[in-house]
Short mmCIF file of the C-alpha atoms (twelve columns), coordinates in Angstrom:
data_MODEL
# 
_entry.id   MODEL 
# 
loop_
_atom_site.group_PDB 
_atom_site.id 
_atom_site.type_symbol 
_atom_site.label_atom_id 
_atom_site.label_alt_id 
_atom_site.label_comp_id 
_atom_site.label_asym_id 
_atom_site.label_seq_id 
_atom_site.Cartn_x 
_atom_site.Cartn_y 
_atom_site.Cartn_z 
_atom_site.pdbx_PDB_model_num 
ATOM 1   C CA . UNK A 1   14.619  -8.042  9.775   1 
ATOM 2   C CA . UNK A 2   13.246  -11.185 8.141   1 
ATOM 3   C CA . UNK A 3   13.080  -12.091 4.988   1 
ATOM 4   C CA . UNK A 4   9.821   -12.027 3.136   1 
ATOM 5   C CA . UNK A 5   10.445  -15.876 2.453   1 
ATOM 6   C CA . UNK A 6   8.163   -17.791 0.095   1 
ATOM 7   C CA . UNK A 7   7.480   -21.681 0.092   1 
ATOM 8   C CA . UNK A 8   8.188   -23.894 -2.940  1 
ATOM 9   C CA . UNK A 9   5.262   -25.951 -2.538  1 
ATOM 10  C CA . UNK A 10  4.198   -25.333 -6.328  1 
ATOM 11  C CA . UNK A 11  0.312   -25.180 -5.386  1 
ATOM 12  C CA . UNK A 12  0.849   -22.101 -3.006  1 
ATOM 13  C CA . UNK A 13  3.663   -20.798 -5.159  1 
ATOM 14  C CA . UNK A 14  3.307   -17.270 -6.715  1 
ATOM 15  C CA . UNK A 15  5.095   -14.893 -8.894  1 
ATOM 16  C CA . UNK A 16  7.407   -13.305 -6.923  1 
ATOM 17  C CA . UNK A 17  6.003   -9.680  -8.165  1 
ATOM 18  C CA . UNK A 18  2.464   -10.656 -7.611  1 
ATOM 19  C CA . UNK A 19  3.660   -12.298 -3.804  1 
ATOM 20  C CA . UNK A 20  5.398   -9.262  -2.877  1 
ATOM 21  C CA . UNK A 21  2.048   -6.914  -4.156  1 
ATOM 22  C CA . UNK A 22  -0.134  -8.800  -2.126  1 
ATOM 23  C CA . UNK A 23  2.317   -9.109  1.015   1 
ATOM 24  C CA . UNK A 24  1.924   -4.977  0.926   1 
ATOM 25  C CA . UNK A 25  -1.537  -5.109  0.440   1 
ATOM 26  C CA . UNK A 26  -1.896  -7.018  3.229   1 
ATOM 27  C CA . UNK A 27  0.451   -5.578  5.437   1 
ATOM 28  C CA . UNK A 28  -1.245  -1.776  4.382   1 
ATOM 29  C CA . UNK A 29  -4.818  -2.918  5.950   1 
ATOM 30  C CA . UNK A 30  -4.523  -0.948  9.172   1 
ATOM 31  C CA . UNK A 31  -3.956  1.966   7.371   1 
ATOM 32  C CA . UNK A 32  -6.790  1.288   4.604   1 
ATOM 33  C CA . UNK A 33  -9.146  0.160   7.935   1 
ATOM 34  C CA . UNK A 34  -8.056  3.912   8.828   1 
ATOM 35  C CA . UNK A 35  -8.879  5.691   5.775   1 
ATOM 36  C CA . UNK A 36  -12.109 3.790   4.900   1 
ATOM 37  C CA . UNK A 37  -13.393 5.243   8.786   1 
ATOM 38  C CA . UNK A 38  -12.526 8.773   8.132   1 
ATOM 39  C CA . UNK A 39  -13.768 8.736   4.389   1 
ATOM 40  C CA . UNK A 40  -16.299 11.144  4.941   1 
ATOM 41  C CA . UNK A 41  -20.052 10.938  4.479   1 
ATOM 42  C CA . UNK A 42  -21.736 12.317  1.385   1 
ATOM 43  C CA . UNK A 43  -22.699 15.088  1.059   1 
ATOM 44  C CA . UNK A 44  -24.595 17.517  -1.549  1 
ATOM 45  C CA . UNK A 45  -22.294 18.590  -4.178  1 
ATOM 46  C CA . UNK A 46  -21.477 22.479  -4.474  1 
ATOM 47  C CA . UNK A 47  -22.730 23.657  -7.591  1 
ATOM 48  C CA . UNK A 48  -23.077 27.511  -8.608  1 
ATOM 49  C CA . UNK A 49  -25.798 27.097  -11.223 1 
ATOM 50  C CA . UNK A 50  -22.459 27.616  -14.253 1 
ATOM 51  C CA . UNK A 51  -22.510 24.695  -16.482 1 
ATOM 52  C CA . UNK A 52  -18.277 25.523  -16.771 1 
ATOM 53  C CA . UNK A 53  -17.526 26.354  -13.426 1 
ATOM 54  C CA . UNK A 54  -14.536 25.549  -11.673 1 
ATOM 55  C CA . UNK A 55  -14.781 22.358  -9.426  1 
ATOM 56  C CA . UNK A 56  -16.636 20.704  -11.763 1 
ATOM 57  C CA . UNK A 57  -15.421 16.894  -10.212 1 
ATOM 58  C CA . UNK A 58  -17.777 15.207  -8.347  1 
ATOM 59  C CA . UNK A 59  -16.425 14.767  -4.925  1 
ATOM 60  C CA . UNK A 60  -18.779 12.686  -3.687  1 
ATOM 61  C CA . UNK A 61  -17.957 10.567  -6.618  1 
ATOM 62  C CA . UNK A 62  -14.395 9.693   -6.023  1 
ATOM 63  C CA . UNK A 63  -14.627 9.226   -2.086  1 
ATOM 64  C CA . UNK A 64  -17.238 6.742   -3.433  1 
ATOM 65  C CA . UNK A 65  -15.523 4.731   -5.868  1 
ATOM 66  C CA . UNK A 66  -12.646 5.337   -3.393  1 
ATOM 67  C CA . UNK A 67  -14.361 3.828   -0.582  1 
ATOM 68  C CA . UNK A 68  -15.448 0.637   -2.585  1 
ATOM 69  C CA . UNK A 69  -11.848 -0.272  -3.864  1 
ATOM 70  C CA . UNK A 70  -10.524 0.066   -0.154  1 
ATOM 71  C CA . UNK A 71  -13.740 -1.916  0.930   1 
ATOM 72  C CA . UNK A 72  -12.974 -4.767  -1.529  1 
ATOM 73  C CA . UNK A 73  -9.452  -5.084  -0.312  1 
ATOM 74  C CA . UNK A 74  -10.257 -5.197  3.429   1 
ATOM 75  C CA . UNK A 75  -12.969 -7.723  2.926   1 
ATOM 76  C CA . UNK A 76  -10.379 -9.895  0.588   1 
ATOM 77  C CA . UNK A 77  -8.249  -9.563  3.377   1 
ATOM 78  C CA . UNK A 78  -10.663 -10.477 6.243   1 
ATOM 79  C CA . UNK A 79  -12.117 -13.213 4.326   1 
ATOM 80  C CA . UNK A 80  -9.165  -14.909 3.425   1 
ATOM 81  C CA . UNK A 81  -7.895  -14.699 7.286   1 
ATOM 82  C CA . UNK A 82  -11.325 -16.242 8.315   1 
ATOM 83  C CA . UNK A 83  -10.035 -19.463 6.476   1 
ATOM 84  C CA . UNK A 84  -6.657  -19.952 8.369   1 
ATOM 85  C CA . UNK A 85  -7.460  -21.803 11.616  1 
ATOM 86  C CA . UNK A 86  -8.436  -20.390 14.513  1 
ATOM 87  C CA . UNK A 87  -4.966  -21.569 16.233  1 
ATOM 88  C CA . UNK A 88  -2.852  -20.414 13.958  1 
ATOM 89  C CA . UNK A 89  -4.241  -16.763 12.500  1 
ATOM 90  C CA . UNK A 90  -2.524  -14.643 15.383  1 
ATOM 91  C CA . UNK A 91  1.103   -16.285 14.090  1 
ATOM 92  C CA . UNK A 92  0.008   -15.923 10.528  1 
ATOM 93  C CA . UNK A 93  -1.079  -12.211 10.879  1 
ATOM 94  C CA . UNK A 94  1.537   -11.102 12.670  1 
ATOM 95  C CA . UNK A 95  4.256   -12.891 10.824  1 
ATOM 96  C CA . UNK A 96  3.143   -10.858 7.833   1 
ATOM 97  C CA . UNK A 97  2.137   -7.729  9.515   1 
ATOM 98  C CA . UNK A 98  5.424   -7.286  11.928  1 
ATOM 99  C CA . UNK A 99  7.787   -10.073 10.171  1 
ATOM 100 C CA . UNK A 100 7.749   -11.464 13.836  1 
ATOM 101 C CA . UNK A 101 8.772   -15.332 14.392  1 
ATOM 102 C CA . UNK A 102 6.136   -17.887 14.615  1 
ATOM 103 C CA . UNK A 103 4.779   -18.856 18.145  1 
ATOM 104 C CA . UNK A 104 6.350   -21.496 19.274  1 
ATOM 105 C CA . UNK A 105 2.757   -23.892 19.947  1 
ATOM 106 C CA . UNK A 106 3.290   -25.291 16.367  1 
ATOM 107 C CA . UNK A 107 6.015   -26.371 13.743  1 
ATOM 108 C CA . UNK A 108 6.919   -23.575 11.634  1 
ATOM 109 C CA . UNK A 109 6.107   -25.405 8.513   1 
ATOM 110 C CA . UNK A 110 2.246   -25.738 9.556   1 
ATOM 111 C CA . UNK A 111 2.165   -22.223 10.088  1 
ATOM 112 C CA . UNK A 112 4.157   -21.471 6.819   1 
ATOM 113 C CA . UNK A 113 1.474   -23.551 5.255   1 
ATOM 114 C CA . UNK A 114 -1.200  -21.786 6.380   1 
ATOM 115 C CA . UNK A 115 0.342   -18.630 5.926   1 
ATOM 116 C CA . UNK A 116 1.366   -19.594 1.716   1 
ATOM 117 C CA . UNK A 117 -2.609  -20.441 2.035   1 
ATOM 118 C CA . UNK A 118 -3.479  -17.003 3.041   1 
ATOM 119 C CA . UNK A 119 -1.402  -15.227 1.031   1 
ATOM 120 C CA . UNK A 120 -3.209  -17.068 -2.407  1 
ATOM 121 C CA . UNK A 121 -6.184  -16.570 -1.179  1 
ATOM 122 C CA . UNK A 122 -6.051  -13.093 -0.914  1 
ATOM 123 C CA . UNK A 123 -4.088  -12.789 -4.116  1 
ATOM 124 C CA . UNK A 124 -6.934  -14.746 -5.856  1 
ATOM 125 C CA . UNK A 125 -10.239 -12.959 -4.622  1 
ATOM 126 C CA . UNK A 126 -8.058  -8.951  -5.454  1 
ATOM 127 C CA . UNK A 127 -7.511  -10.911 -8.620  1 
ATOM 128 C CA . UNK A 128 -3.267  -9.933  -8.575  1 
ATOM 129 C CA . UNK A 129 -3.394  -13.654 -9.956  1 
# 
């Protein structure tokens, strides 16, 4: 298995707590892609007329602020990919997502460049730094 291996380059360069966060954040977007699809759609809230009654939460409530935190982290995450280049986003993602090798169509320190890139940029718009 590789090692989740960050550069020195002191632009790109993150706390190692906040790199590895946002490595799992990013590598936990199928999954969040999953459970934003099968949040369910609203619906009306049972209420028995009690002002006390049990199930007093809100369900709706929570699968909506639930929905909007997942949302903001898939759209960090899709944003951020949109800026690597074209040529290099399939080595990027799946360098992160499967801790594959690089292709070999480019030097592995353009794609580790682009991938340190990524990983800040998603770091900076879920605000981890």
């Amino acid at each position: 298995m590789a090692r989740d291996y960050q550069r020195h380059d002191r632009d790109y360069r993150l706390p190692q707590a906040a790199y590895m966060a946002t490595l799992w954040v990013i590598r936990d977007y199928q999954r969040m892609k999953e459970e934003y699809a099968s949040i369910g759609t609203i619906s009306s809230p049972n209420c028995d007329g009690m002002p006390h009654a049990a199930g007093g939460r809100d369900a709706n409530a929570d699968d909506a602020i639930r929905a909007a935190a997942i949302a903001e982290k898939i759209s960090a995450i899709e944003k951020s990919l949109q800026a690597v280049p074209a040529d290099l986003r399939r080595g990027v993602w799946e360098s992160i997502q499967y801790r594959s090798p690089y292709p070999q169509d480019a030097d592995r320190t353009t794609y580790g460049r682009a991938k340190a890139r990524f990983v800040r940029d998603v770091a900076k718009r879920l605000k981890i730094v």
